Amino acid sequence: RGAGVQACLAALDAPGEETRLVGGCVRDALLGTIVADIDLATTLRPEAVMACARAAGLKAAATGIEHGTITLIVGGEPHEVTTLREDVETDGRHAVVRFGRDFVRDAERRDFTINALSLDAEGRLHDTTGGVADLAAGRVRFIGDAATRLREDALRLLRFFRFHARYGSGAPDAEGLAASVAARDSLDRLSRERVRAEFLKLLLAPRAVDAVAILSETGLLPRILGGVGELGRLARCTAAEPRLDATARFAALAVRTIEDADRLQASLRLSRAEHARLTGYAAALAALHDRPVIEADAVPALVAIHDASPLRELLIALDGEPRPRVTPAARTKL
């Protein structure tokens, strides 16, 4: 734990109260990976968190006070502190919650066992759902009944595949997969912006190709893309360029024509920049398909029109397809 976390825990150390590190930061620390965000859960009410932080000389911002979340700024780094909660009512998109004092009940309202771990101020790990064993086994498992968790929040369907692509190994959890397929209609109730954001995150995960293949096999991918997707192109791109960004991966998977780019902008509320990249990809794709063979002497003109980086990504995506055939000399020139 860093100095910022220690400062937060010390500031919130009030008589009869408890604060713990929770969720992803505990999970990632156990895996030995970089911890991006620090989240804490506390028995203190939001107004008490604000008071304790200010008394300790820490900056506190009411970033989500209606949901019980206060952000403490320590050394320029944000640390979210959320009062323990219990679900009162859920509709698949939003939840009505009340504040609580029970860490077990707070853990049980989360999505997956690997996200329900907590670490107290003394360094003791708390695992009430079997998350440690699931993390070691590479198993992403819903807490309790998978169908119930999905009814509470339909976005968990996409999160199940994203977390499997990031933390899973082997086949997905059978109960979670079956429940996700059964809940496929719930995707239509989600805002397109949330679907877009979650799917782009999925595409950046280490096993994104495997997860997208399962989405395709189960008939869920067309619900997201409105089409079947070019899995081979995605696989080739990610294998050749592991640092390829999410928009480039999305283009390789989902775009064949400019009409695809326009349709996806409307259906997933893509940004103007994302749409521009997809249309540029489609235009370059059309230009390349007009050529049965790409020789080295054609590369300068193609680069001038389409830029070297997108052109290289395209040629990687198309490598092995019958048209166009890219000569070794052309690849070297790129």
mmCIF file of C-alpha atoms in Angstrom:
data_model
loop_
_atom_site.group_PDB
_atom_site.id
_atom_site.type_symbol
_atom_site.label_atom_id
_atom_site.label_comp_id
_atom_site.label_asym_id
_atom_site.label_seq_id
_atom_site.Cartn_x
_atom_site.Cartn_y
_atom_site.Cartn_z
ATOM 1 C CA ARG A 1 0.000 0.000 0.000
ATOM 2 C CA GLY A 2 1.240 3.447 -0.940
ATOM 3 C CA ALA A 3 1.468 6.561 1.162
ATOM 4 C CA GLY A 4 -1.784 7.884 -0.300
ATOM 5 C CA VAL A 5 -3.731 4.798 0.761
ATOM 6 C CA GLN A 6 -2.182 4.927 4.224
ATOM 7 C CA ALA A 7 -3.165 8.582 4.532
ATOM 8 C CA CYS A 8 -6.772 7.797 3.560
ATOM 9 C CA LEU A 9 -7.032 4.892 5.997
ATOM 10 C CA ALA A 10 -5.545 6.993 8.791
ATOM 11 C CA ALA A 11 -7.936 9.868 8.094
ATOM 12 C CA LEU A 12 -10.972 7.558 8.160
ATOM 13 C CA ASP A 13 -9.882 5.671 11.298
ATOM 14 C CA ALA A 14 -12.832 6.716 13.461
ATOM 15 C CA PRO A 15 -14.069 4.872 16.583
ATOM 16 C CA GLY A 16 -16.564 2.122 15.725
ATOM 17 C CA GLU A 17 -16.008 2.520 11.974
ATOM 18 C CA GLU A 18 -14.056 0.499 9.404
ATOM 19 C CA THR A 19 -12.580 1.244 5.989
ATOM 20 C CA ARG A 20 -11.133 -1.305 3.569
ATOM 21 C CA LEU A 21 -9.540 -1.453 0.145
ATOM 22 C CA VAL A 22 -12.017 -3.179 -2.148
ATOM 23 C CA GLY A 23 -12.563 -4.552 -5.619
ATOM 24 C CA GLY A 24 -10.180 -4.292 -8.519
ATOM 25 C CA CYS A 25 -7.221 -2.850 -6.635
ATOM 26 C CA VAL A 26 -7.181 -5.880 -4.300
ATOM 27 C CA ARG A 27 -7.646 -8.290 -7.214
ATOM 28 C CA ASP A 28 -4.824 -6.754 -9.245
ATOM 29 C CA ALA A 29 -2.491 -6.543 -6.244
ATOM 30 C CA LEU A 30 -2.946 -10.283 -5.684
ATOM 31 C CA LEU A 31 -2.051 -10.868 -9.338
ATOM 32 C CA GLY A 32 1.010 -8.652 -9.046
ATOM 33 C CA THR A 33 -0.168 -6.352 -11.826
ATOM 34 C CA ILE A 34 -0.256 -2.563 -11.895
ATOM 35 C CA VAL A 35 -3.069 -1.168 -9.765
ATOM 36 C CA ALA A 36 -4.680 1.624 -11.758
ATOM 37 C CA ASP A 37 -7.461 2.800 -9.447
ATOM 38 C CA ILE A 38 -7.735 2.734 -5.667
ATOM 39 C CA ASP A 39 -11.225 2.154 -4.266
ATOM 40 C CA LEU A 40 -12.138 2.061 -0.606
ATOM 41 C CA ALA A 41 -15.379 1.069 1.111
ATOM 42 C CA THR A 42 -16.342 2.354 4.531
ATOM 43 C CA THR A 43 -19.009 2.187 7.190
ATOM 44 C CA LEU A 44 -18.809 5.977 7.453
ATOM 45 C CA ARG A 45 -21.582 8.007 5.837
ATOM 46 C CA PRO A 46 -20.508 10.346 3.017
ATOM 47 C CA GLU A 47 -20.775 13.489 5.134
ATOM 48 C CA ALA A 48 -18.611 11.840 7.811
ATOM 49 C CA VAL A 49 -16.021 10.896 5.171
ATOM 50 C CA MET A 50 -15.872 14.550 4.096
ATOM 51 C CA ALA A 51 -15.489 15.713 7.692
ATOM 52 C CA CYS A 52 -12.770 13.164 8.538
ATOM 53 C CA ALA A 53 -10.818 13.977 5.389
ATOM 54 C CA ARG A 54 -10.886 17.713 5.998
ATOM 55 C CA ALA A 55 -9.911 17.238 9.633
ATOM 56 C CA ALA A 56 -6.862 15.309 8.419
ATOM 57 C CA GLY A 57 -5.983 18.031 5.914
ATOM 58 C CA LEU A 58 -6.974 16.024 2.843
ATOM 59 C CA LYS A 59 -8.840 17.450 -0.123
ATOM 60 C CA ALA A 60 -12.289 15.854 -0.505
ATOM 61 C CA ALA A 61 -14.622 16.159 -3.503
ATOM 62 C CA ALA A 62 -18.274 15.063 -3.535
ATOM 63 C CA THR A 63 -17.926 13.374 -6.927
ATOM 64 C CA GLY A 64 -20.792 10.921 -6.427
ATOM 65 C CA ILE A 65 -22.258 11.780 -3.072
ATOM 66 C CA GLU A 66 -25.767 10.699 -4.126
ATOM 67 C CA HIS A 67 -24.328 7.192 -4.541
ATOM 68 C CA GLY A 68 -22.222 7.461 -1.399
ATOM 69 C CA THR A 69 -18.921 8.200 -3.150
ATOM 70 C CA ILE A 70 -16.391 10.819 -2.073
ATOM 71 C CA THR A 71 -13.037 11.262 -3.808
ATOM 72 C CA LEU A 72 -10.030 12.020 -1.617
ATOM 73 C CA ILE A 73 -7.039 13.624 -3.345
ATOM 74 C CA VAL A 74 -3.680 12.675 -1.857
ATOM 75 C CA GLY A 75 -0.472 13.700 -3.581
ATOM 76 C CA GLY A 76 -2.475 14.567 -6.666
ATOM 77 C CA GLU A 77 -3.891 11.035 -6.901
ATOM 78 C CA PRO A 78 -7.650 10.323 -6.541
ATOM 79 C CA HIS A 79 -8.892 7.691 -4.083
ATOM 80 C CA GLU A 80 -12.613 6.909 -4.235
ATOM 81 C CA VAL A 81 -14.276 6.188 -0.903
ATOM 82 C CA THR A 82 -17.796 4.734 -1.024
ATOM 83 C CA THR A 83 -20.120 4.074 1.874
ATOM 84 C CA LEU A 84 -21.213 0.430 2.128
ATOM 85 C CA ARG A 85 -24.455 -0.158 0.233
ATOM 86 C CA GLU A 86 -27.311 -2.597 -0.143
ATOM 87 C CA ASP A 87 -29.579 -2.846 -3.201
ATOM 88 C CA VAL A 88 -33.205 -1.953 -2.575
ATOM 89 C CA GLU A 89 -34.454 -2.103 -6.166
ATOM 90 C CA THR A 90 -32.900 -2.833 -9.572
ATOM 91 C CA ASP A 91 -34.284 -2.597 -13.111
ATOM 92 C CA GLY A 92 -31.375 -3.876 -15.193
ATOM 93 C CA ARG A 93 -29.985 -0.395 -15.801
ATOM 94 C CA HIS A 94 -30.085 1.466 -12.483
ATOM 95 C CA ALA A 95 -30.163 0.436 -8.839
ATOM 96 C CA VAL A 96 -31.816 2.073 -5.852
ATOM 97 C CA VAL A 97 -29.511 1.575 -2.877
ATOM 98 C CA ARG A 98 -29.401 2.338 0.812
ATOM 99 C CA PHE A 99 -26.336 2.766 2.957
ATOM 100 C CA GLY A 100 -25.283 -0.137 5.143
ATOM 101 C CA ARG A 101 -22.595 -1.294 7.558
ATOM 102 C CA ASP A 102 -22.087 -4.905 6.490
ATOM 103 C CA PHE A 103 -19.043 -5.682 4.325
ATOM 104 C CA VAL A 104 -20.410 -9.137 3.500
ATOM 105 C CA ARG A 105 -23.673 -7.753 2.123
ATOM 106 C CA ASP A 106 -21.762 -5.093 0.210
ATOM 107 C CA ALA A 107 -19.589 -7.798 -1.370
ATOM 108 C CA GLU A 108 -22.618 -9.879 -2.310
ATOM 109 C CA ARG A 109 -24.106 -7.044 -4.379
ATOM 110 C CA ARG A 110 -21.057 -6.925 -6.664
ATOM 111 C CA ASP A 111 -20.798 -8.710 -10.008
ATOM 112 C CA PHE A 112 -18.012 -11.311 -9.876
ATOM 113 C CA THR A 113 -16.269 -13.131 -7.051
ATOM 114 C CA ILE A 114 -12.867 -11.786 -8.121
ATOM 115 C CA ASN A 115 -14.206 -8.234 -7.667
ATOM 116 C CA ALA A 116 -15.611 -8.855 -4.175
ATOM 117 C CA LEU A 117 -12.300 -9.086 -2.293
ATOM 118 C CA SER A 118 -11.354 -6.575 0.393
ATOM 119 C CA LEU A 119 -8.282 -5.758 2.470
ATOM 120 C CA ASP A 120 -8.584 -4.139 5.893
ATOM 121 C CA ALA A 121 -6.300 -1.580 7.531
ATOM 122 C CA GLU A 122 -4.307 -4.336 9.257
ATOM 123 C CA GLY A 123 -3.601 -6.054 5.935
ATOM 124 C CA ARG A 124 -6.052 -8.930 6.392
ATOM 125 C CA LEU A 125 -7.636 -10.243 3.196
ATOM 126 C CA HIS A 126 -11.392 -10.844 3.309
ATOM 127 C CA ASP A 127 -12.934 -13.242 0.783
ATOM 128 C CA THR A 128 -16.546 -14.249 1.409
ATOM 129 C CA THR A 129 -17.416 -15.409 -2.118
ATOM 130 C CA GLY A 130 -14.499 -17.617 -3.181
ATOM 131 C CA GLY A 131 -12.790 -14.948 -5.243
ATOM 132 C CA VAL A 132 -9.226 -15.957 -4.372
ATOM 133 C CA ALA A 133 -9.747 -19.518 -5.625
ATOM 134 C CA ASP A 134 -11.480 -18.262 -8.772
ATOM 135 C CA LEU A 135 -8.658 -15.806 -9.440
ATOM 136 C CA ALA A 136 -6.066 -18.568 -9.108
ATOM 137 C CA ALA A 137 -8.079 -20.826 -11.419
ATOM 138 C CA GLY A 138 -8.625 -18.145 -14.069
ATOM 139 C CA ARG A 139 -12.372 -18.376 -13.533
ATOM 140 C CA VAL A 140 -14.740 -15.417 -13.841
ATOM 141 C CA ARG A 141 -17.833 -16.349 -11.859
ATOM 142 C CA PHE A 142 -20.923 -14.375 -10.935
ATOM 143 C CA ILE A 143 -21.661 -13.999 -7.240
ATOM 144 C CA GLY A 144 -24.598 -16.215 -6.360
ATOM 145 C CA ASP A 145 -27.123 -16.816 -9.123
ATOM 146 C CA ALA A 146 -25.821 -15.571 -12.481
ATOM 147 C CA ALA A 147 -29.279 -14.865 -13.908
ATOM 148 C CA THR A 148 -30.136 -12.716 -10.882
ATOM 149 C CA ARG A 149 -26.928 -10.702 -11.215
ATOM 150 C CA LEU A 150 -27.710 -10.075 -14.892
ATOM 151 C CA ARG A 151 -31.269 -8.954 -14.144
ATOM 152 C CA GLU A 152 -29.837 -6.430 -11.691
ATOM 153 C CA ASP A 153 -27.548 -4.896 -14.307
ATOM 154 C CA ALA A 154 -27.592 -5.925 -17.969
ATOM 155 C CA LEU A 155 -24.144 -4.424 -18.583
ATOM 156 C CA ARG A 156 -22.748 -7.345 -16.584
ATOM 157 C CA LEU A 157 -23.331 -9.497 -19.663
ATOM 158 C CA LEU A 158 -20.600 -7.639 -21.540
ATOM 159 C CA ARG A 159 -18.462 -7.352 -18.418
ATOM 160 C CA PHE A 160 -18.566 -11.144 -18.066
ATOM 161 C CA PHE A 161 -16.896 -11.523 -21.459
ATOM 162 C CA ARG A 162 -14.490 -8.627 -20.884
ATOM 163 C CA PHE A 163 -13.333 -9.971 -17.545
ATOM 164 C CA HIS A 164 -12.996 -13.469 -18.991
ATOM 165 C CA ALA A 165 -10.842 -11.998 -21.761
ATOM 166 C CA ARG A 166 -8.697 -10.245 -19.138
ATOM 167 C CA TYR A 167 -8.572 -12.666 -16.196
ATOM 168 C CA GLY A 168 -9.982 -15.969 -17.445
ATOM 169 C CA SER A 169 -8.353 -19.078 -18.817
ATOM 170 C CA GLY A 170 -9.911 -21.954 -20.707
ATOM 171 C CA ALA A 171 -13.648 -21.981 -21.314
ATOM 172 C CA PRO A 172 -15.908 -19.419 -19.613
ATOM 173 C CA ASP A 173 -17.838 -20.403 -16.501
ATOM 174 C CA ALA A 174 -20.701 -22.572 -17.791
ATOM 175 C CA GLU A 175 -23.418 -21.064 -15.597
ATOM 176 C CA GLY A 176 -22.338 -17.526 -16.409
ATOM 177 C CA LEU A 177 -22.208 -18.251 -20.135
ATOM 178 C CA ALA A 178 -25.641 -19.896 -20.191
ATOM 179 C CA ALA A 179 -27.178 -17.048 -18.200
ATOM 180 C CA SER A 180 -25.582 -14.461 -20.488
ATOM 181 C CA VAL A 181 -26.939 -16.111 -23.625
ATOM 182 C CA ALA A 182 -30.390 -16.358 -22.029
ATOM 183 C CA ALA A 183 -30.225 -12.641 -21.144
ATOM 184 C CA ARG A 184 -29.281 -11.534 -24.676
ATOM 185 C CA ASP A 185 -32.424 -9.411 -25.105
ATOM 186 C CA SER A 186 -31.297 -7.240 -22.185
ATOM 187 C CA LEU A 187 -28.570 -5.776 -24.412
ATOM 188 C CA ASP A 188 -31.277 -3.886 -26.285
ATOM 189 C CA ARG A 189 -32.197 -2.013 -23.087
ATOM 190 C CA LEU A 190 -28.706 -0.667 -22.500
ATOM 191 C CA SER A 191 -27.620 2.746 -23.708
ATOM 192 C CA ARG A 192 -25.530 2.461 -26.842
ATOM 193 C CA GLU A 193 -22.777 4.535 -25.210
ATOM 194 C CA ARG A 194 -22.373 1.970 -22.417
ATOM 195 C CA VAL A 195 -22.297 -0.918 -24.895
ATOM 196 C CA ARG A 196 -19.671 0.864 -26.999
ATOM 197 C CA ALA A 197 -17.451 1.687 -24.016
ATOM 198 C CA GLU A 198 -17.586 -1.843 -22.606
ATOM 199 C CA PHE A 199 -16.977 -3.523 -25.954
ATOM 200 C CA LEU A 200 -13.976 -1.332 -26.771
ATOM 201 C CA LYS A 201 -12.480 -2.232 -23.380
ATOM 202 C CA LEU A 202 -13.049 -5.907 -24.172
ATOM 203 C CA LEU A 203 -11.128 -5.557 -27.441
ATOM 204 C CA LEU A 204 -8.027 -4.442 -25.507
ATOM 205 C CA ALA A 205 -7.971 -7.492 -23.217
ATOM 206 C CA PRO A 206 -5.270 -10.173 -23.673
ATOM 207 C CA ARG A 207 -7.752 -12.847 -24.803
ATOM 208 C CA ALA A 208 -10.045 -10.531 -26.743
ATOM 209 C CA VAL A 209 -10.076 -12.727 -29.842
ATOM 210 C CA ASP A 210 -11.198 -15.770 -27.846
ATOM 211 C CA ALA A 211 -13.938 -13.778 -26.121
ATOM 212 C CA VAL A 212 -15.201 -12.285 -29.391
ATOM 213 C CA ALA A 213 -15.219 -15.767 -30.930
ATOM 214 C CA ILE A 214 -17.467 -16.979 -28.096
ATOM 215 C CA LEU A 215 -19.727 -13.952 -28.560
ATOM 216 C CA SER A 216 -19.965 -14.924 -32.226
ATOM 217 C CA GLU A 217 -20.612 -18.618 -31.558
ATOM 218 C CA THR A 218 -23.410 -17.817 -29.110
ATOM 219 C CA GLY A 219 -25.114 -15.305 -31.411
ATOM 220 C CA LEU A 220 -24.377 -12.366 -29.115
ATOM 221 C CA LEU A 221 -21.931 -10.564 -31.411
ATOM 222 C CA PRO A 222 -24.578 -9.522 -33.986
ATOM 223 C CA ARG A 223 -26.517 -7.930 -31.109
ATOM 224 C CA ILE A 224 -23.531 -5.656 -30.570
ATOM 225 C CA LEU A 225 -22.240 -5.073 -34.097
ATOM 226 C CA GLY A 226 -25.319 -5.654 -36.201
ATOM 227 C CA GLY A 227 -23.220 -8.137 -38.197
ATOM 228 C CA VAL A 228 -21.086 -11.237 -37.849
ATOM 229 C CA GLY A 229 -17.638 -9.631 -37.669
ATOM 230 C CA GLU A 230 -14.297 -10.416 -39.311
ATOM 231 C CA LEU A 231 -12.713 -12.613 -36.628
ATOM 232 C CA GLY A 232 -9.755 -13.591 -38.802
ATOM 233 C CA ARG A 233 -8.791 -9.974 -39.401
ATOM 234 C CA LEU A 234 -9.039 -9.169 -35.700
ATOM 235 C CA ALA A 235 -6.885 -12.178 -34.821
ATOM 236 C CA ARG A 236 -4.190 -11.268 -37.342
ATOM 237 C CA CYS A 237 -4.070 -7.629 -36.227
ATOM 238 C CA THR A 238 -3.804 -8.364 -32.519
ATOM 239 C CA ALA A 239 -1.190 -11.079 -33.055
ATOM 240 C CA ALA A 240 1.017 -8.858 -35.208
ATOM 241 C CA GLU A 241 0.465 -5.605 -33.301
ATOM 242 C CA PRO A 242 -0.242 -6.276 -29.589
ATOM 243 C CA ARG A 243 -0.299 -2.517 -28.854
ATOM 244 C CA LEU A 244 -2.966 -1.786 -31.455
ATOM 245 C CA ASP A 245 -5.565 0.548 -29.977
ATOM 246 C CA ALA A 246 -9.235 -0.288 -29.489
ATOM 247 C CA THR A 247 -10.529 1.689 -32.481
ATOM 248 C CA ALA A 248 -8.125 -0.034 -34.883
ATOM 249 C CA ARG A 249 -9.153 -3.428 -33.501
ATOM 250 C CA PHE A 250 -12.801 -2.465 -33.807
ATOM 251 C CA ALA A 251 -12.307 -1.429 -37.432
ATOM 252 C CA ALA A 252 -10.612 -4.728 -38.280
ATOM 253 C CA LEU A 253 -13.463 -6.666 -36.713
ATOM 254 C CA ALA A 254 -16.522 -4.693 -37.739
ATOM 255 C CA VAL A 255 -15.892 -2.612 -40.865
ATOM 256 C CA ARG A 256 -15.994 -3.705 -44.487
ATOM 257 C CA THR A 257 -17.543 -0.647 -46.123
ATOM 258 C CA ILE A 258 -18.170 3.025 -45.419
ATOM 259 C CA GLU A 259 -21.815 2.060 -44.877
ATOM 260 C CA ASP A 260 -20.662 -0.145 -41.990
ATOM 261 C CA ALA A 261 -18.845 2.810 -40.448
ATOM 262 C CA ASP A 262 -21.954 5.002 -40.746
ATOM 263 C CA ARG A 263 -24.222 2.308 -39.320
ATOM 264 C CA LEU A 264 -21.927 1.680 -36.362
ATOM 265 C CA GLN A 265 -21.680 5.395 -35.618
ATOM 266 C CA ALA A 266 -25.452 5.533 -35.319
ATOM 267 C CA SER A 267 -25.943 2.241 -33.483
ATOM 268 C CA LEU A 268 -23.107 2.649 -30.956
ATOM 269 C CA ARG A 269 -22.917 6.452 -30.740
ATOM 270 C CA LEU A 270 -19.310 6.558 -31.912
ATOM 271 C CA SER A 271 -17.402 9.801 -31.550
ATOM 272 C CA ARG A 272 -16.571 11.863 -34.622
ATOM 273 C CA ALA A 273 -12.927 10.850 -34.334
ATOM 274 C CA GLU A 274 -13.824 7.162 -34.130
ATOM 275 C CA HIS A 275 -16.173 7.452 -37.092
ATOM 276 C CA ALA A 276 -13.491 9.234 -39.115
ATOM 277 C CA ARG A 277 -11.022 6.436 -38.456
ATOM 278 C CA LEU A 278 -13.564 3.790 -39.415
ATOM 279 C CA THR A 279 -14.458 5.551 -42.662
ATOM 280 C CA GLY A 280 -10.761 5.991 -43.456
ATOM 281 C CA TYR A 281 -10.227 2.286 -42.851
ATOM 282 C CA ALA A 282 -13.168 1.419 -45.115
ATOM 283 C CA ALA A 283 -11.921 3.699 -47.900
ATOM 284 C CA ALA A 284 -8.441 2.192 -47.747
ATOM 285 C CA LEU A 285 -9.916 -1.300 -47.661
ATOM 286 C CA ALA A 286 -11.872 -0.592 -50.840
ATOM 287 C CA ALA A 287 -8.772 0.797 -52.549
ATOM 288 C CA LEU A 288 -6.693 -2.243 -51.644
ATOM 289 C CA HIS A 289 -9.333 -4.676 -52.817
ATOM 290 C CA ASP A 290 -9.195 -3.043 -56.245
ATOM 291 C CA ARG A 291 -5.641 -4.369 -56.551
ATOM 292 C CA PRO A 292 -5.066 -8.105 -56.984
ATOM 293 C CA VAL A 293 -1.397 -7.656 -56.011
ATOM 294 C CA ILE A 294 0.422 -4.916 -54.106
ATOM 295 C CA GLU A 295 4.020 -4.546 -55.237
ATOM 296 C CA ALA A 296 6.730 -2.515 -53.531
ATOM 297 C CA ASP A 297 6.595 0.263 -56.121
ATOM 298 C CA ALA A 298 2.909 0.887 -55.306
ATOM 299 C CA VAL A 299 3.572 1.533 -51.615
ATOM 300 C CA PRO A 300 4.621 5.244 -51.792
ATOM 301 C CA ALA A 301 1.407 6.254 -53.553
ATOM 302 C CA LEU A 302 -0.722 4.210 -51.163
ATOM 303 C CA VAL A 303 1.037 5.715 -48.141
ATOM 304 C CA ALA A 304 0.486 9.221 -49.512
ATOM 305 C CA ILE A 305 -3.239 8.561 -49.734
ATOM 306 C CA HIS A 306 -3.893 6.423 -46.668
ATOM 307 C CA ASP A 307 -0.941 7.079 -44.278
ATOM 308 C CA ALA A 308 1.595 4.415 -43.388
ATOM 309 C CA SER A 309 0.202 3.279 -40.038
ATOM 310 C CA PRO A 310 -3.415 2.570 -41.091
ATOM 311 C CA LEU A 311 -2.129 1.015 -44.306
ATOM 312 C CA ARG A 312 0.165 -1.323 -42.385
ATOM 313 C CA GLU A 313 -2.695 -2.310 -40.067
ATOM 314 C CA LEU A 314 -4.869 -3.038 -43.081
ATOM 315 C CA LEU A 315 -2.275 -5.194 -44.767
ATOM 316 C CA ILE A 316 -1.822 -7.183 -41.561
ATOM 317 C CA ALA A 317 -5.585 -7.678 -41.319
ATOM 318 C CA LEU A 318 -5.809 -8.818 -44.933
ATOM 319 C CA ASP A 319 -2.714 -11.023 -44.893
ATOM 320 C CA GLY A 320 -3.668 -14.493 -46.062
ATOM 321 C CA GLU A 321 -6.878 -13.409 -47.782
ATOM 322 C CA PRO A 322 -7.024 -14.035 -51.533
ATOM 323 C CA ARG A 323 -7.187 -10.366 -52.477
ATOM 324 C CA PRO A 324 -5.024 -8.378 -52.421
ATOM 325 C CA ARG A 325 -1.812 -10.387 -52.280
ATOM 326 C CA VAL A 326 0.924 -8.316 -50.668
ATOM 327 C CA THR A 327 4.421 -9.140 -51.848
ATOM 328 C CA PRO A 328 7.225 -9.529 -49.261
ATOM 329 C CA ALA A 329 9.007 -6.528 -50.773
ATOM 330 C CA ALA A 330 5.920 -4.363 -50.248
ATOM 331 C CA ARG A 331 5.670 -5.445 -46.609
ATOM 332 C CA THR A 332 9.319 -4.581 -46.067
ATOM 333 C CA LYS A 333 8.837 -1.132 -47.570
ATOM 334 C CA LEU A 334 6.060 -0.390 -45.087
#
